[in-house]
Amino acid sequence: MDSIIFDLDGTLWDSTEVVVVGWNSVLSSYTEIGNEITKDDLKGIMGLQVAEVGRKLFPNLEEHIQEKILSECCAMECQYLAEQGGRLYEELEAVLQTLSSKYKLFIVSNCQAGYIEAFYKYHQLDKYFTDFENPGRTGLSKGENIKLIMQRNNLTNPVYVGDTEGDQKAAAFAGIPFVFASYGFGSVSRADFTINRLKDLVELFN
């Protein structure tokens, strides 16, 4: 193994508490949306691309309205997260520091452009990562972005760490082993490895 590629939401941090405030500040100006978004709503869409999020959260609105609302929500959440950060999972920096001394580390997330940068900016963790990618920059699926990271950085034997079925399928698409973060937001039908806390990665790949 030469590298570890991470999902972000539900794997490295939980940003829902901050994001829900940012989203609801945007949604309050749309009279056609009656209810506020909850943290559980957000957890249910983690790992989905923006178009899928629109269909799931606002199924009664026309697609162009969904896109407009989500564009505003995504911009607001990046602003909030860059200023306030999210909840990092236990011992994250210590785990990254240990792993980065032996492996190259990367992030591939189904997020908008600016989201990973907000994670880096507030928590100052970019020093542990070599590269990152997301569909907000490339327009590609998570599996395609994993392959892009592999090609761009000449990776021959990476693993992908994530917490949803979509993450498992993306790793399978890229042809690499999948590590299931069971403490995250989702469940999976299969995994090559399972961790119950971030620190388990150190023991797994020591």
PDB file of C-alpha atoms in Angstrom:
ATOM      1  CA  MET A   1       0.000   0.000   0.000  1.00  0.00           C
ATOM      2  CA  ASP A   2       1.395   3.391  -0.961  1.00  0.00           C
ATOM      3  CA  SER A   3      -1.418   5.814  -0.072  1.00  0.00           C
ATOM      4  CA  ILE A   4      -4.756   6.424   1.661  1.00  0.00           C
ATOM      5  CA  ILE A   5      -7.593   8.359   0.020  1.00  0.00           C
ATOM      6  CA  PHE A   6     -10.252   9.664   2.399  1.00  0.00           C
ATOM      7  CA  ASP A   7     -13.852  10.667   2.069  1.00  0.00           C
ATOM      8  CA  LEU A   8     -14.534  13.798   4.175  1.00  0.00           C
ATOM      9  CA  ASP A   9     -18.061  13.955   5.656  1.00  0.00           C
ATOM     10  CA  GLY A  10     -18.703  11.128   8.098  1.00  0.00           C
ATOM     11  CA  THR A  11     -15.081   9.995   7.779  1.00  0.00           C
ATOM     12  CA  LEU A  12     -12.850  12.863   8.927  1.00  0.00           C
ATOM     13  CA  TRP A  13     -15.422  15.260  10.379  1.00  0.00           C
ATOM     14  CA  ASP A  14     -19.100  16.002  11.018  1.00  0.00           C
ATOM     15  CA  SER A  15     -19.977  19.449   9.685  1.00  0.00           C
ATOM     16  CA  THR A  16     -23.760  19.141   9.992  1.00  0.00           C
ATOM     17  CA  GLU A  17     -24.184  21.350  13.073  1.00  0.00           C
ATOM     18  CA  VAL A  18     -22.625  24.339  11.311  1.00  0.00           C
ATOM     19  CA  VAL A  19     -23.966  23.576   7.834  1.00  0.00           C
ATOM     20  CA  VAL A  20     -27.588  23.330   8.989  1.00  0.00           C
ATOM     21  CA  VAL A  21     -27.431  26.906  10.282  1.00  0.00           C
ATOM     22  CA  GLY A  22     -25.978  28.178   7.020  1.00  0.00           C
ATOM     23  CA  TRP A  23     -28.518  26.328   4.894  1.00  0.00           C
ATOM     24  CA  ASN A  24     -31.502  27.498   6.934  1.00  0.00           C
ATOM     25  CA  SER A  25     -30.331  31.107   6.687  1.00  0.00           C
ATOM     26  CA  VAL A  26     -30.644  30.709   2.903  1.00  0.00           C
ATOM     27  CA  LEU A  27     -33.886  28.701   2.904  1.00  0.00           C
ATOM     28  CA  SER A  28     -35.672  31.257   5.084  1.00  0.00           C
ATOM     29  CA  SER A  29     -35.863  33.561   2.065  1.00  0.00           C
ATOM     30  CA  TYR A  30     -37.737  30.977  -0.040  1.00  0.00           C
ATOM     31  CA  THR A  31     -41.447  30.980   0.791  1.00  0.00           C
ATOM     32  CA  GLU A  32     -42.040  27.797  -1.232  1.00  0.00           C
ATOM     33  CA  ILE A  33     -39.972  25.837   1.298  1.00  0.00           C
ATOM     34  CA  GLY A  34     -42.068  25.372   4.408  1.00  0.00           C
ATOM     35  CA  ASN A  35     -39.777  23.439   6.718  1.00  0.00           C
ATOM     36  CA  GLU A  36     -36.265  24.011   7.954  1.00  0.00           C
ATOM     37  CA  ILE A  37     -33.550  21.485   7.139  1.00  0.00           C
ATOM     38  CA  THR A  38     -32.439  19.334  10.081  1.00  0.00           C
ATOM     39  CA  LYS A  39     -29.111  17.683  10.862  1.00  0.00           C
ATOM     40  CA  ASP A  40     -30.720  14.318  10.102  1.00  0.00           C
ATOM     41  CA  ASP A  41     -31.749  15.642   6.673  1.00  0.00           C
ATOM     42  CA  LEU A  42     -28.132  16.594   6.014  1.00  0.00           C
ATOM     43  CA  LYS A  43     -26.792  13.257   7.199  1.00  0.00           C
ATOM     44  CA  GLY A  44     -29.183  11.581   4.770  1.00  0.00           C
ATOM     45  CA  ILE A  45     -27.662  13.405   1.776  1.00  0.00           C
ATOM     46  CA  MET A  46     -23.986  13.136   2.682  1.00  0.00           C
ATOM     47  CA  GLY A  47     -22.057  11.574  -0.162  1.00  0.00           C
ATOM     48  CA  LEU A  48     -24.581  12.571  -2.837  1.00  0.00           C
ATOM     49  CA  GLN A  49     -23.798  14.941  -5.670  1.00  0.00           C
ATOM     50  CA  VAL A  50     -25.652  18.263  -5.827  1.00  0.00           C
ATOM     51  CA  ALA A  51     -28.246  17.229  -8.441  1.00  0.00           C
ATOM     52  CA  GLU A  52     -29.207  14.193  -6.321  1.00  0.00           C
ATOM     53  CA  VAL A  53     -29.463  16.390  -3.220  1.00  0.00           C
ATOM     54  CA  GLY A  54     -31.890  18.718  -4.993  1.00  0.00           C
ATOM     55  CA  ARG A  55     -34.159  15.866  -6.043  1.00  0.00           C
ATOM     56  CA  LYS A  56     -34.149  14.377  -2.560  1.00  0.00           C
ATOM     57  CA  LEU A  57     -34.658  17.525  -0.480  1.00  0.00           C
ATOM     58  CA  PHE A  58     -36.827  19.612  -2.799  1.00  0.00           C
ATOM     59  CA  PRO A  59     -38.690  17.098  -5.017  1.00  0.00           C
ATOM     60  CA  ASN A  60     -41.635  19.440  -5.630  1.00  0.00           C
ATOM     61  CA  LEU A  61     -39.512  22.267  -7.049  1.00  0.00           C
ATOM     62  CA  GLU A  62     -38.392  22.620 -10.634  1.00  0.00           C
ATOM     63  CA  GLU A  63     -34.833  21.587 -11.338  1.00  0.00           C
ATOM     64  CA  HIS A  64     -33.544  25.090 -12.050  1.00  0.00           C
ATOM     65  CA  ILE A  65     -34.955  26.298  -8.699  1.00  0.00           C
ATOM     66  CA  GLN A  66     -33.320  23.354  -6.933  1.00  0.00           C
ATOM     67  CA  GLU A  67     -30.002  24.286  -8.527  1.00  0.00           C
ATOM     68  CA  LYS A  68     -30.346  27.966  -7.553  1.00  0.00           C
ATOM     69  CA  ILE A  69     -31.162  27.159  -3.931  1.00  0.00           C
ATOM     70  CA  LEU A  70     -28.385  24.604  -3.585  1.00  0.00           C
ATOM     71  CA  SER A  71     -25.845  26.928  -5.174  1.00  0.00           C
ATOM     72  CA  GLU A  72     -26.659  29.541  -2.533  1.00  0.00           C
ATOM     73  CA  CYS A  73     -26.660  26.942   0.264  1.00  0.00           C
ATOM     74  CA  CYS A  74     -23.288  25.547  -0.815  1.00  0.00           C
ATOM     75  CA  ALA A  75     -21.724  29.008  -0.959  1.00  0.00           C
ATOM     76  CA  MET A  76     -23.072  29.836   2.502  1.00  0.00           C
ATOM     77  CA  GLU A  77     -21.895  26.556   4.055  1.00  0.00           C
ATOM     78  CA  CYS A  78     -18.359  27.074   2.757  1.00  0.00           C
ATOM     79  CA  GLN A  79     -18.342  30.561   4.271  1.00  0.00           C
ATOM     80  CA  TYR A  80     -19.614  29.285   7.632  1.00  0.00           C
ATOM     81  CA  LEU A  81     -17.178  26.349   7.717  1.00  0.00           C
ATOM     82  CA  ALA A  82     -14.164  28.480   6.814  1.00  0.00           C
ATOM     83  CA  GLU A  83     -15.059  30.738   9.762  1.00  0.00           C
ATOM     84  CA  GLN A  84     -16.243  28.139  12.315  1.00  0.00           C
ATOM     85  CA  GLY A  85     -14.977  24.722  11.225  1.00  0.00           C
ATOM     86  CA  GLY A  86     -16.749  21.457  11.926  1.00  0.00           C
ATOM     87  CA  ARG A  87     -16.516  18.702  14.522  1.00  0.00           C
ATOM     88  CA  LEU A  88     -13.371  16.685  13.870  1.00  0.00           C
ATOM     89  CA  TYR A  89     -13.528  13.029  14.747  1.00  0.00           C
ATOM     90  CA  GLU A  90     -11.516  11.910  17.759  1.00  0.00           C
ATOM     91  CA  GLU A  91      -7.715  12.151  17.473  1.00  0.00           C
ATOM     92  CA  LEU A  92      -7.908  13.142  13.800  1.00  0.00           C
ATOM     93  CA  GLU A  93      -4.736  15.233  13.667  1.00  0.00           C
ATOM     94  CA  ALA A  94      -2.690  12.704  15.589  1.00  0.00           C
ATOM     95  CA  VAL A  95      -3.865   9.945  13.235  1.00  0.00           C
ATOM     96  CA  LEU A  96      -3.089  12.037  10.149  1.00  0.00           C
ATOM     97  CA  GLN A  97       0.335  12.939  11.487  1.00  0.00           C
ATOM     98  CA  THR A  98       1.188   9.284  12.068  1.00  0.00           C
ATOM     99  CA  LEU A  99      -0.188   8.033   8.751  1.00  0.00           C
ATOM    100  CA  SER A 100       1.376  10.832   6.692  1.00  0.00           C
ATOM    101  CA  SER A 101       4.828   9.817   7.902  1.00  0.00           C
ATOM    102  CA  LYS A 102       4.393   6.504   6.080  1.00  0.00           C
ATOM    103  CA  TYR A 103       1.782   7.074   3.352  1.00  0.00           C
ATOM    104  CA  LYS A 104       0.656   9.833   1.017  1.00  0.00           C
ATOM    105  CA  LEU A 105      -2.802  11.072   2.060  1.00  0.00           C
ATOM    106  CA  PHE A 106      -5.583  12.425  -0.165  1.00  0.00           C
ATOM    107  CA  ILE A 107      -9.228  13.533   0.004  1.00  0.00           C
ATOM    108  CA  VAL A 108     -11.894  12.727  -2.584  1.00  0.00           C
ATOM    109  CA  SER A 109     -15.349  13.949  -1.593  1.00  0.00           C
ATOM    110  CA  ASN A 110     -18.654  14.455  -3.413  1.00  0.00           C
ATOM    111  CA  CYS A 111     -18.721  18.130  -2.477  1.00  0.00           C
ATOM    112  CA  GLN A 112     -18.690  21.499  -4.166  1.00  0.00           C
ATOM    113  CA  ALA A 113     -15.573  23.507  -4.947  1.00  0.00           C
ATOM    114  CA  GLY A 114     -14.455  25.361  -1.818  1.00  0.00           C
ATOM    115  CA  TYR A 115     -15.682  22.804   0.726  1.00  0.00           C
ATOM    116  CA  ILE A 116     -12.441  20.882   1.225  1.00  0.00           C
ATOM    117  CA  GLU A 117     -10.608  24.206   1.188  1.00  0.00           C
ATOM    118  CA  ALA A 118     -12.837  25.393   4.070  1.00  0.00           C
ATOM    119  CA  PHE A 119     -11.951  22.228   6.005  1.00  0.00           C
ATOM    120  CA  TYR A 120      -8.268  22.946   5.391  1.00  0.00           C
ATOM    121  CA  LYS A 121      -8.508  26.658   6.171  1.00  0.00           C
ATOM    122  CA  TYR A 122     -10.160  26.485   9.568  1.00  0.00           C
ATOM    123  CA  HIS A 123      -8.474  23.353  10.921  1.00  0.00           C
ATOM    124  CA  GLN A 124      -5.047  23.865   9.282  1.00  0.00           C
ATOM    125  CA  LEU A 125      -4.802  20.235   8.216  1.00  0.00           C
ATOM    126  CA  ASP A 126      -3.752  20.677   4.580  1.00  0.00           C
ATOM    127  CA  LYS A 127      -0.117  20.008   5.546  1.00  0.00           C
ATOM    128  CA  TYR A 128      -0.941  16.303   5.906  1.00  0.00           C
ATOM    129  CA  PHE A 129      -2.497  15.885   2.442  1.00  0.00           C
ATOM    130  CA  THR A 130      -0.825  15.694  -0.951  1.00  0.00           C
ATOM    131  CA  ASP A 131      -3.856  16.398  -3.170  1.00  0.00           C
ATOM    132  CA  PHE A 132      -7.667  16.447  -3.223  1.00  0.00           C
ATOM    133  CA  GLU A 133     -10.533  16.326  -5.694  1.00  0.00           C
ATOM    134  CA  ASN A 134     -14.290  16.797  -5.927  1.00  0.00           C
ATOM    135  CA  PRO A 135     -17.051  16.995  -8.572  1.00  0.00           C
ATOM    136  CA  GLY A 136     -17.385  20.736  -7.976  1.00  0.00           C
ATOM    137  CA  ARG A 137     -14.068  21.119  -9.793  1.00  0.00           C
ATOM    138  CA  THR A 138     -14.197  18.227 -12.256  1.00  0.00           C
ATOM    139  CA  GLY A 139     -17.859  17.353 -12.847  1.00  0.00           C
ATOM    140  CA  LEU A 140     -16.877  13.702 -12.400  1.00  0.00           C
ATOM    141  CA  SER A 141     -18.275  10.958 -10.180  1.00  0.00           C
ATOM    142  CA  LYS A 142     -16.481   9.988  -6.976  1.00  0.00           C
ATOM    143  CA  GLY A 143     -15.079   6.839  -8.577  1.00  0.00           C
ATOM    144  CA  GLU A 144     -13.775   8.847 -11.521  1.00  0.00           C
ATOM    145  CA  ASN A 145     -12.228  11.402  -9.163  1.00  0.00           C
ATOM    146  CA  ILE A 146     -10.489   8.636  -7.228  1.00  0.00           C
ATOM    147  CA  LYS A 147      -9.008   7.362 -10.495  1.00  0.00           C
ATOM    148  CA  LEU A 148      -8.004  10.929 -11.403  1.00  0.00           C
ATOM    149  CA  ILE A 149      -6.140  11.303  -8.094  1.00  0.00           C
ATOM    150  CA  MET A 150      -4.446   7.949  -8.689  1.00  0.00           C
ATOM    151  CA  GLN A 151      -3.331   8.938 -12.186  1.00  0.00           C
ATOM    152  CA  ARG A 152      -2.263  12.452 -11.236  1.00  0.00           C
ATOM    153  CA  ASN A 153      -0.131  11.260  -8.344  1.00  0.00           C
ATOM    154  CA  ASN A 154       1.129   7.989  -9.837  1.00  0.00           C
ATOM    155  CA  LEU A 155      -0.484   5.858  -7.130  1.00  0.00           C
ATOM    156  CA  THR A 156      -0.229   2.118  -7.611  1.00  0.00           C
ATOM    157  CA  ASN A 157      -1.702   0.642  -4.421  1.00  0.00           C
ATOM    158  CA  PRO A 158      -4.065   3.005  -2.541  1.00  0.00           C
ATOM    159  CA  VAL A 159      -7.063   2.270  -0.309  1.00  0.00           C
ATOM    160  CA  TYR A 160     -10.201   4.390   0.046  1.00  0.00           C
ATOM    161  CA  VAL A 161     -11.732   5.166   3.446  1.00  0.00           C
ATOM    162  CA  GLY A 162     -15.404   6.156   3.579  1.00  0.00           C
ATOM    163  CA  ASP A 163     -18.686   5.654   5.381  1.00  0.00           C
ATOM    164  CA  THR A 164     -21.404   5.027   2.770  1.00  0.00           C
ATOM    165  CA  GLU A 165     -22.457   2.531   0.122  1.00  0.00           C
ATOM    166  CA  GLY A 166     -21.618   5.180  -2.459  1.00  0.00           C
ATOM    167  CA  ASP A 167     -18.063   5.250  -1.137  1.00  0.00           C
ATOM    168  CA  GLN A 168     -17.817   1.471  -1.417  1.00  0.00           C
ATOM    169  CA  LYS A 169     -19.056   1.559  -5.003  1.00  0.00           C
ATOM    170  CA  ALA A 170     -16.636   4.363  -5.874  1.00  0.00           C
ATOM    171  CA  ALA A 171     -13.707   2.356  -4.520  1.00  0.00           C
ATOM    172  CA  ALA A 172     -14.883  -0.689  -6.490  1.00  0.00           C
ATOM    173  CA  PHE A 173     -15.141   1.454  -9.641  1.00  0.00           C
ATOM    174  CA  ALA A 174     -11.547   2.583  -9.107  1.00  0.00           C
ATOM    175  CA  GLY A 175     -10.456  -0.996  -8.441  1.00  0.00           C
ATOM    176  CA  ILE A 176      -9.034  -0.374  -4.974  1.00  0.00           C
ATOM    177  CA  PRO A 177      -9.747  -1.792  -1.477  1.00  0.00           C
ATOM    178  CA  PHE A 178     -12.427  -0.114   0.651  1.00  0.00           C
ATOM    179  CA  VAL A 179     -12.152   0.659   4.358  1.00  0.00           C
ATOM    180  CA  PHE A 180     -15.562   1.223   6.011  1.00  0.00           C
ATOM    181  CA  ALA A 181     -15.694   3.922   8.706  1.00  0.00           C
ATOM    182  CA  SER A 182     -18.517   2.444  10.788  1.00  0.00           C
ATOM    183  CA  TYR A 183     -18.757   5.535  13.022  1.00  0.00           C
ATOM    184  CA  GLY A 184     -19.924   7.708  10.102  1.00  0.00           C
ATOM    185  CA  PHE A 185     -23.296   8.447   8.535  1.00  0.00           C
ATOM    186  CA  GLY A 186     -24.050   5.360   6.447  1.00  0.00           C
ATOM    187  CA  SER A 187     -23.944   1.603   6.084  1.00  0.00           C
ATOM    188  CA  VAL A 188     -22.428  -0.670   3.450  1.00  0.00           C
ATOM    189  CA  SER A 189     -23.107  -4.110   2.018  1.00  0.00           C
ATOM    190  CA  ARG A 190     -19.438  -5.097   1.955  1.00  0.00           C
ATOM    191  CA  ALA A 191     -15.987  -3.822   2.876  1.00  0.00           C
ATOM    192  CA  ASP A 192     -12.427  -5.062   2.724  1.00  0.00           C
ATOM    193  CA  PHE A 193     -11.695  -3.605   6.161  1.00  0.00           C
ATOM    194  CA  THR A 194     -13.807  -1.964   8.883  1.00  0.00           C
ATOM    195  CA  ILE A 195     -12.736   0.618  11.443  1.00  0.00           C
ATOM    196  CA  ASN A 196     -14.793   1.706  14.448  1.00  0.00           C
ATOM    197  CA  ARG A 197     -12.710   4.804  15.141  1.00  0.00           C
ATOM    198  CA  LEU A 198     -10.065   6.735  13.220  1.00  0.00           C
ATOM    199  CA  LYS A 199      -7.252   5.464  15.412  1.00  0.00           C
ATOM    200  CA  ASP A 200      -7.955   1.940  14.115  1.00  0.00           C
ATOM    201  CA  LEU A 201      -6.316   3.008  10.817  1.00  0.00           C
ATOM    202  CA  VAL A 202      -2.977   3.339  12.570  1.00  0.00           C
ATOM    203  CA  GLU A 203      -3.221  -0.188  13.923  1.00  0.00           C
ATOM    204  CA  LEU A 204      -4.573  -1.546  10.614  1.00  0.00           C
ATOM    205  CA  PHE A 205      -1.851  -0.061   8.428  1.00  0.00           C
ATOM    206  CA  ASN A 206       1.053   0.089  10.864  1.00  0.00           C
TER     207      ASN A 206
END
